[in-house]
Amino acid sequence: MRIARFSIDGNVAFGAVEGEGTVESGGLVIDIIKGIPYTDFELSGTKVPLSKVRLLPPVLPNKVVAIGRNYAEHAEELGNEVPEVPVAFFKPTTSVIGPGDAIEFPSFSSELHHEAELAVVIGRMCREVPRERVKDVIFGYTCANDVTARDVQRNEAQWARAKGFDTSCPLGPWVETDLDPSDLAVQATVNGEQRQLGRTSDMIRSIEDLVVHITEAMTLLPGDVILTGTPAGVGPLTVGDEVAVTIEGIGTLTNKVIKRG
Ligand code: MG
């Protein structure tokens, strides 16, 4: 099931996306969900065309935990070794934007990069999750763009500003709850031109590894998000660009880059 969060006439709700098509092509409808989707929920049967709503980030995370250098070819392209222990960092909740929202080019950077990533959405409160229980704590999967001020990342020991500035975490367009994430194509295009193309099967640490590693340290809450790292091909974004992250079996997350006003 594809679960979207959206606003219509000033009201915010979750809904199940039905039909064939894409956000751009149309043909999709949303069946409004009664309540919050992480527990047993009911569809209301009230349907609205997707074209009539504004899609919002599909989750409201308490935190976004991101993993760096999880694809060997990407670590190599930036001149980095594959780390012995996964590199984990936070992106703040204020960095999260939804499909169609603008990525604001930060004033303190002159080198902005896209990073297409599979995002894992957590469905229940959990800590110290054993490997065999990982699938029980996952709600679903969405597309993410770990937008990075690469020059700032090089110059500052911690990545809080480089990867945590406002609008640096586009998520969406919805959460797919029925998906085997083990071998999916992850793609980024800029203005329609392919920049990144990798497969989740090339991740150095699997989703199981990452959930075990993160929850060893901290409690994850429903709606929390794990970014699983980006494949090779990261590259520059400039003002006016349209960047799209497409993940097989999920959909396409599209955002435009603007100058911060
Ligand atoms: Mg990344």
mmCIF file of C-alpha atoms and ligand atoms in Angstrom:
data_model
loop_
_atom_site.group_PDB
_atom_site.id
_atom_site.type_symbol
_atom_site.label_atom_id
_atom_site.label_comp_id
_atom_site.label_asym_id
_atom_site.label_seq_id
_atom_site.Cartn_x
_atom_site.Cartn_y
_atom_site.Cartn_z
ATOM 1 C CA MET A 1 0.000 0.000 0.000
ATOM 2 C CA ARG A 2 1.175 3.535 -0.746
ATOM 3 C CA ILE A 3 0.546 5.891 2.187
ATOM 4 C CA ALA A 4 0.693 9.620 1.509
ATOM 5 C CA ARG A 5 0.293 12.604 3.806
ATOM 6 C CA PHE A 6 -1.431 15.576 2.262
ATOM 7 C CA SER A 7 -3.372 18.741 2.823
ATOM 8 C CA ILE A 8 -6.670 19.700 1.281
ATOM 9 C CA ASP A 9 -8.714 22.801 2.096
ATOM 10 C CA GLY A 10 -6.450 23.500 5.072
ATOM 11 C CA ASN A 11 -6.848 20.014 6.592
ATOM 12 C CA VAL A 12 -3.996 17.528 6.887
ATOM 13 C CA ALA A 13 -4.569 13.780 6.626
ATOM 14 C CA PHE A 14 -3.002 10.499 5.622
ATOM 15 C CA GLY A 15 -4.420 8.484 2.756
ATOM 16 C CA ALA A 16 -3.871 5.385 0.662
ATOM 17 C CA VAL A 17 -2.854 6.180 -2.910
ATOM 18 C CA GLU A 18 -4.758 4.106 -5.456
ATOM 19 C CA GLY A 19 -4.669 3.740 -9.229
ATOM 20 C CA GLU A 20 -2.039 3.665 -11.926
ATOM 21 C CA GLY A 21 0.072 6.664 -12.814
ATOM 22 C CA THR A 22 2.442 9.111 -11.221
ATOM 23 C CA VAL A 23 2.184 12.404 -9.355
ATOM 24 C CA GLU A 24 2.927 14.190 -12.642
ATOM 25 C CA SER A 25 0.801 12.111 -15.017
ATOM 26 C CA GLY A 26 -2.311 12.043 -12.849
ATOM 27 C CA GLY A 27 -4.821 9.211 -12.601
ATOM 28 C CA LEU A 28 -4.226 8.618 -8.901
ATOM 29 C CA VAL A 29 -6.758 8.980 -6.103
ATOM 30 C CA ILE A 30 -6.321 9.098 -2.340
ATOM 31 C CA ASP A 31 -8.579 7.137 -0.007
ATOM 32 C CA ILE A 32 -8.495 9.112 3.225
ATOM 33 C CA ILE A 33 -7.313 7.209 6.311
ATOM 34 C CA LYS A 34 -9.114 7.576 9.624
ATOM 35 C CA GLY A 35 -6.406 8.446 12.144
ATOM 36 C CA ILE A 36 -2.715 7.589 12.024
ATOM 37 C CA PRO A 37 -1.404 4.851 9.734
ATOM 38 C CA TYR A 38 1.174 3.228 12.049
ATOM 39 C CA THR A 39 -1.362 1.149 13.945
ATOM 40 C CA ASP A 40 -4.387 -0.703 12.592
ATOM 41 C CA PHE A 41 -6.217 1.872 10.556
ATOM 42 C CA GLU A 42 -9.315 2.081 8.452
ATOM 43 C CA LEU A 43 -9.803 3.597 5.044
ATOM 44 C CA SER A 44 -12.703 6.033 5.103
ATOM 45 C CA GLY A 45 -13.830 5.267 1.563
ATOM 46 C CA THR A 46 -13.791 9.010 0.888
ATOM 47 C CA LYS A 47 -11.616 9.453 -2.186
ATOM 48 C CA VAL A 48 -10.077 12.587 -3.643
ATOM 49 C CA PRO A 49 -8.025 12.944 -6.826
ATOM 50 C CA LEU A 50 -4.350 13.300 -6.030
ATOM 51 C CA SER A 51 -4.265 16.330 -8.334
ATOM 52 C CA LYS A 52 -6.614 18.150 -5.929
ATOM 53 C CA VAL A 53 -4.361 17.813 -2.865
ATOM 54 C CA ARG A 54 -0.961 19.092 -1.871
ATOM 55 C CA LEU A 55 1.361 16.234 -0.991
ATOM 56 C CA LEU A 56 3.322 16.784 2.223
ATOM 57 C CA PRO A 57 6.356 14.902 3.534
ATOM 58 C CA PRO A 58 4.851 11.411 3.978
ATOM 59 C CA VAL A 59 5.989 11.219 7.594
ATOM 60 C CA LEU A 60 6.651 13.610 10.450
ATOM 61 C CA PRO A 61 9.807 12.095 11.879
ATOM 62 C CA ASN A 62 11.029 12.651 15.412
ATOM 63 C CA LYS A 63 14.472 12.179 13.884
ATOM 64 C CA VAL A 64 16.153 11.308 10.612
ATOM 65 C CA VAL A 65 19.228 9.112 11.084
ATOM 66 C CA ALA A 66 21.384 9.013 7.992
ATOM 67 C CA ILE A 67 24.178 6.646 7.046
ATOM 68 C CA GLY A 68 27.190 7.846 5.078
ATOM 69 C CA ARG A 69 29.413 5.890 2.684
ATOM 70 C CA ASN A 70 27.260 2.795 2.385
ATOM 71 C CA TYR A 71 28.043 2.142 -1.292
ATOM 72 C CA ALA A 72 31.689 1.393 -2.119
ATOM 73 C CA GLU A 73 31.685 3.232 -5.461
ATOM 74 C CA HIS A 74 30.311 6.380 -3.853
ATOM 75 C CA ALA A 75 32.891 6.323 -1.035
ATOM 76 C CA GLU A 76 35.558 5.961 -3.717
ATOM 77 C CA GLU A 77 34.294 8.817 -5.916
ATOM 78 C CA LEU A 78 34.763 11.262 -3.025
ATOM 79 C CA GLY A 79 38.157 9.777 -2.141
ATOM 80 C CA ASN A 80 36.953 8.086 1.038
ATOM 81 C CA GLU A 81 37.530 4.610 2.423
ATOM 82 C CA VAL A 82 34.583 2.414 3.276
ATOM 83 C CA PRO A 83 34.384 2.938 7.048
ATOM 84 C CA GLU A 84 34.860 -0.030 9.378
ATOM 85 C CA VAL A 85 31.904 1.136 11.436
ATOM 86 C CA PRO A 86 28.915 2.768 9.664
ATOM 87 C CA VAL A 87 29.017 6.574 9.718
ATOM 88 C CA ALA A 88 25.763 7.796 11.265
ATOM 89 C CA PHE A 89 24.564 11.382 11.482
ATOM 90 C CA PHE A 90 21.325 13.272 12.029
ATOM 91 C CA LYS A 91 19.340 15.453 9.720
ATOM 92 C CA PRO A 92 17.054 17.700 11.790
ATOM 93 C CA THR A 93 13.287 17.602 11.433
ATOM 94 C CA THR A 94 13.443 21.174 10.116
ATOM 95 C CA SER A 95 15.384 19.880 7.096
ATOM 96 C CA VAL A 96 12.454 17.733 5.943
ATOM 97 C CA ILE A 97 10.413 18.883 2.943
ATOM 98 C CA GLY A 98 7.898 17.090 0.760
ATOM 99 C CA PRO A 99 7.464 16.330 -2.919
ATOM 100 C CA GLY A 100 7.384 19.486 -5.026
ATOM 101 C CA ASP A 101 8.766 21.659 -2.220
ATOM 102 C CA ALA A 102 11.760 23.851 -2.994
ATOM 103 C CA ILE A 103 15.330 23.035 -1.964
ATOM 104 C CA GLU A 104 16.848 26.344 -0.883
ATOM 105 C CA PHE A 105 20.474 26.778 -1.942
ATOM 106 C CA PRO A 106 22.232 27.719 1.306
ATOM 107 C CA SER A 107 23.934 31.109 1.441
ATOM 108 C CA PHE A 108 27.071 29.659 3.075
ATOM 109 C CA SER A 109 27.815 27.129 0.334
ATOM 110 C CA SER A 110 28.816 27.241 -3.304
ATOM 111 C CA GLU A 111 28.708 23.481 -3.936
ATOM 112 C CA LEU A 112 25.369 21.766 -3.446
ATOM 113 C CA HIS A 113 25.045 18.040 -4.255
ATOM 114 C CA HIS A 114 22.140 15.624 -4.663
ATOM 115 C CA GLU A 115 22.277 12.180 -2.999
ATOM 116 C CA ALA A 116 19.466 9.796 -3.977
ATOM 117 C CA GLU A 117 18.747 7.351 -1.142
ATOM 118 C CA LEU A 118 16.301 4.685 -0.083
ATOM 119 C CA ALA A 119 14.624 5.837 3.144
ATOM 120 C CA VAL A 120 13.334 3.360 5.726
ATOM 121 C CA VAL A 121 10.294 4.492 7.732
ATOM 122 C CA ILE A 122 9.954 3.025 11.217
ATOM 123 C CA GLY A 123 6.499 1.848 12.296
ATOM 124 C CA ARG A 124 6.825 1.172 16.003
ATOM 125 C CA MET A 125 8.801 2.316 19.020
ATOM 126 C CA CYS A 126 11.866 0.119 19.248
ATOM 127 C CA ARG A 127 15.293 -0.230 20.824
ATOM 128 C CA GLU A 128 17.966 -2.935 20.655
ATOM 129 C CA VAL A 129 16.147 -4.612 17.793
ATOM 130 C CA PRO A 130 17.475 -8.124 17.107
ATOM 131 C CA ARG A 131 18.242 -8.822 13.463
ATOM 132 C CA GLU A 132 15.351 -11.262 13.072
ATOM 133 C CA ARG A 133 12.864 -8.633 14.340
ATOM 134 C CA VAL A 134 13.950 -5.795 12.048
ATOM 135 C CA LYS A 135 11.159 -6.412 9.542
ATOM 136 C CA ASP A 136 8.600 -6.048 12.371
ATOM 137 C CA VAL A 137 9.650 -2.466 13.159
ATOM 138 C CA ILE A 138 9.659 -1.215 9.560
ATOM 139 C CA PHE A 139 6.526 0.512 8.323
ATOM 140 C CA GLY A 140 7.683 1.023 4.749
ATOM 141 C CA TYR A 141 10.010 2.784 2.362
ATOM 142 C CA THR A 142 10.176 6.121 0.591
ATOM 143 C CA CYS A 143 12.559 8.142 -1.580
ATOM 144 C CA ALA A 144 14.977 10.610 -0.027
ATOM 145 C CA ASN A 145 17.468 13.172 -1.219
ATOM 146 C CA ASP A 146 20.308 13.719 1.265
ATOM 147 C CA VAL A 147 21.066 17.169 -0.126
ATOM 148 C CA THR A 148 24.585 18.142 0.905
ATOM 149 C CA ALA A 149 26.646 21.327 0.923
ATOM 150 C CA ARG A 150 29.758 19.453 -0.175
ATOM 151 C CA ASP A 151 32.215 22.308 0.403
ATOM 152 C CA VAL A 152 30.910 22.772 3.934
ATOM 153 C CA GLN A 153 31.099 19.020 4.541
ATOM 154 C CA ARG A 154 34.788 19.109 3.579
ATOM 155 C CA ASN A 155 35.537 22.097 5.780
ATOM 156 C CA GLU A 156 33.662 21.255 8.971
ATOM 157 C CA ALA A 157 34.392 18.226 11.177
ATOM 158 C CA GLN A 158 30.738 17.509 11.863
ATOM 159 C CA TRP A 159 28.132 17.580 9.129
ATOM 160 C CA ALA A 160 25.364 19.356 11.045
ATOM 161 C CA ARG A 161 25.384 22.415 8.766
ATOM 162 C CA ALA A 162 26.487 20.650 5.572
ATOM 163 C CA LYS A 163 23.645 18.137 5.713
ATOM 164 C CA GLY A 164 21.239 19.694 8.197
ATOM 165 C CA PHE A 165 20.293 23.037 6.717
ATOM 166 C CA ASP A 166 16.617 23.790 6.117
ATOM 167 C CA THR A 167 15.164 21.954 3.085
ATOM 168 C CA SER A 168 18.103 19.498 2.860
ATOM 169 C CA CYS A 169 15.920 16.407 3.378
ATOM 170 C CA PRO A 170 13.252 15.964 0.690
ATOM 171 C CA LEU A 171 11.124 12.849 1.398
ATOM 172 C CA GLY A 172 8.322 11.265 -0.618
ATOM 173 C CA PRO A 173 6.188 11.084 -2.611
ATOM 174 C CA TRP A 174 4.620 8.451 -0.286
ATOM 175 C CA VAL A 175 5.550 5.436 1.831
ATOM 176 C CA GLU A 176 5.304 2.038 0.121
ATOM 177 C CA THR A 177 4.511 -0.530 2.806
ATOM 178 C CA ASP A 178 4.716 -3.726 0.690
ATOM 179 C CA LEU A 179 8.189 -3.866 -0.777
ATOM 180 C CA ASP A 180 11.237 -6.096 -0.699
ATOM 181 C CA PRO A 181 14.018 -3.489 -0.437
ATOM 182 C CA SER A 182 16.929 -5.837 -1.075
ATOM 183 C CA ASP A 183 17.517 -5.139 -4.790
ATOM 184 C CA LEU A 184 15.896 -1.912 -6.014
ATOM 185 C CA ALA A 185 17.177 0.557 -8.593
ATOM 186 C CA VAL A 186 17.937 3.972 -7.041
ATOM 187 C CA GLN A 187 18.193 6.796 -9.549
ATOM 188 C CA ALA A 188 18.729 10.547 -9.556
ATOM 189 C CA THR A 189 18.104 12.785 -12.537
ATOM 190 C CA VAL A 190 18.753 16.508 -12.833
ATOM 191 C CA ASN A 191 16.645 18.322 -15.441
ATOM 192 C CA GLY A 192 15.771 14.926 -16.873
ATOM 193 C CA GLU A 193 19.383 13.801 -17.271
ATOM 194 C CA GLN A 194 20.495 10.733 -15.361
ATOM 195 C CA ARG A 195 23.163 11.393 -12.741
ATOM 196 C CA GLN A 196 22.981 8.462 -10.334
ATOM 197 C CA LEU A 197 21.929 4.870 -10.867
ATOM 198 C CA GLY A 198 22.656 2.161 -8.342
ATOM 199 C CA ARG A 199 21.019 -0.834 -6.733
ATOM 200 C CA THR A 200 20.246 -1.351 -3.068
ATOM 201 C CA SER A 201 21.870 -4.781 -3.377
ATOM 202 C CA ASP A 202 25.193 -2.912 -3.515
ATOM 203 C CA MET A 203 24.781 -1.461 -0.022
ATOM 204 C CA ILE A 204 27.730 -2.360 2.177
ATOM 205 C CA ARG A 205 25.512 -2.633 5.258
ATOM 206 C CA SER A 206 22.044 -4.043 4.794
ATOM 207 C CA ILE A 207 18.915 -2.485 6.229
ATOM 208 C CA GLU A 208 19.007 -5.158 8.968
ATOM 209 C CA ASP A 209 22.588 -4.185 9.838
ATOM 210 C CA LEU A 210 21.643 -0.504 9.997
ATOM 211 C CA VAL A 211 18.558 -0.934 12.199
ATOM 212 C CA VAL A 212 20.534 -3.143 14.612
ATOM 213 C CA HIS A 213 23.406 -0.639 14.665
ATOM 214 C CA ILE A 214 21.238 2.439 15.230
ATOM 215 C CA THR A 215 18.868 0.923 17.796
ATOM 216 C CA GLU A 216 21.811 -0.351 19.790
ATOM 217 C CA ALA A 217 22.252 3.316 20.654
ATOM 218 C CA MET A 218 18.827 4.953 20.523
ATOM 219 C CA THR A 219 15.089 4.426 20.583
ATOM 220 C CA LEU A 220 13.383 4.837 17.241
ATOM 221 C CA LEU A 221 9.795 6.088 17.163
ATOM 222 C CA PRO A 222 6.985 5.596 14.654
ATOM 223 C CA GLY A 223 7.669 7.887 11.697
ATOM 224 C CA ASP A 224 11.414 8.024 12.271
ATOM 225 C CA VAL A 225 13.450 7.733 9.098
ATOM 226 C CA ILE A 226 16.732 6.035 8.249
ATOM 227 C CA LEU A 227 18.574 7.190 5.128
ATOM 228 C CA THR A 228 20.580 4.247 3.842
ATOM 229 C CA GLY A 229 23.341 5.984 1.870
ATOM 230 C CA THR A 230 23.734 7.020 -1.741
ATOM 231 C CA PRO A 231 25.128 5.198 -4.770
ATOM 232 C CA ALA A 232 27.833 6.696 -7.004
ATOM 233 C CA GLY A 233 27.193 9.649 -9.266
ATOM 234 C CA VAL A 234 26.577 12.475 -6.801
ATOM 235 C CA GLY A 235 26.989 15.858 -8.408
ATOM 236 C CA PRO A 236 26.176 19.530 -8.389
ATOM 237 C CA LEU A 237 22.821 21.258 -8.184
ATOM 238 C CA THR A 238 22.354 24.852 -9.228
ATOM 239 C CA VAL A 239 19.509 27.305 -8.765
ATOM 240 C CA GLY A 240 16.727 26.459 -11.210
ATOM 241 C CA ASP A 241 17.550 22.750 -11.413
ATOM 242 C CA GLU A 242 14.857 20.130 -11.025
ATOM 243 C CA VAL A 243 16.163 17.052 -9.216
ATOM 244 C CA ALA A 244 14.224 13.792 -9.189
ATOM 245 C CA VAL A 245 14.911 10.696 -7.101
ATOM 246 C CA THR A 246 13.254 7.550 -8.433
ATOM 247 C CA ILE A 247 13.265 4.242 -6.584
ATOM 248 C CA GLU A 248 11.948 1.083 -8.194
ATOM 249 C CA GLY A 249 8.673 0.013 -6.623
ATOM 250 C CA ILE A 250 8.124 3.334 -4.821
ATOM 251 C CA GLY A 251 7.905 6.285 -7.212
ATOM 252 C CA THR A 252 9.564 9.614 -7.948
ATOM 253 C CA LEU A 253 10.371 12.485 -5.603
ATOM 254 C CA THR A 254 10.859 15.753 -7.492
ATOM 255 C CA ASN A 255 12.125 19.066 -6.091
ATOM 256 C CA LYS A 256 13.328 22.319 -7.586
ATOM 257 C CA VAL A 257 16.358 24.255 -6.357
ATOM 258 C CA ILE A 258 15.777 27.928 -5.575
ATOM 259 C CA LYS A 259 17.802 30.737 -4.099
ATOM 260 C CA ARG A 260 16.968 31.268 -0.438
ATOM 261 C CA GLY A 261 14.781 34.355 -0.405
HETATM 262 MG MG MG B 1 23.928 10.511 2.036
#
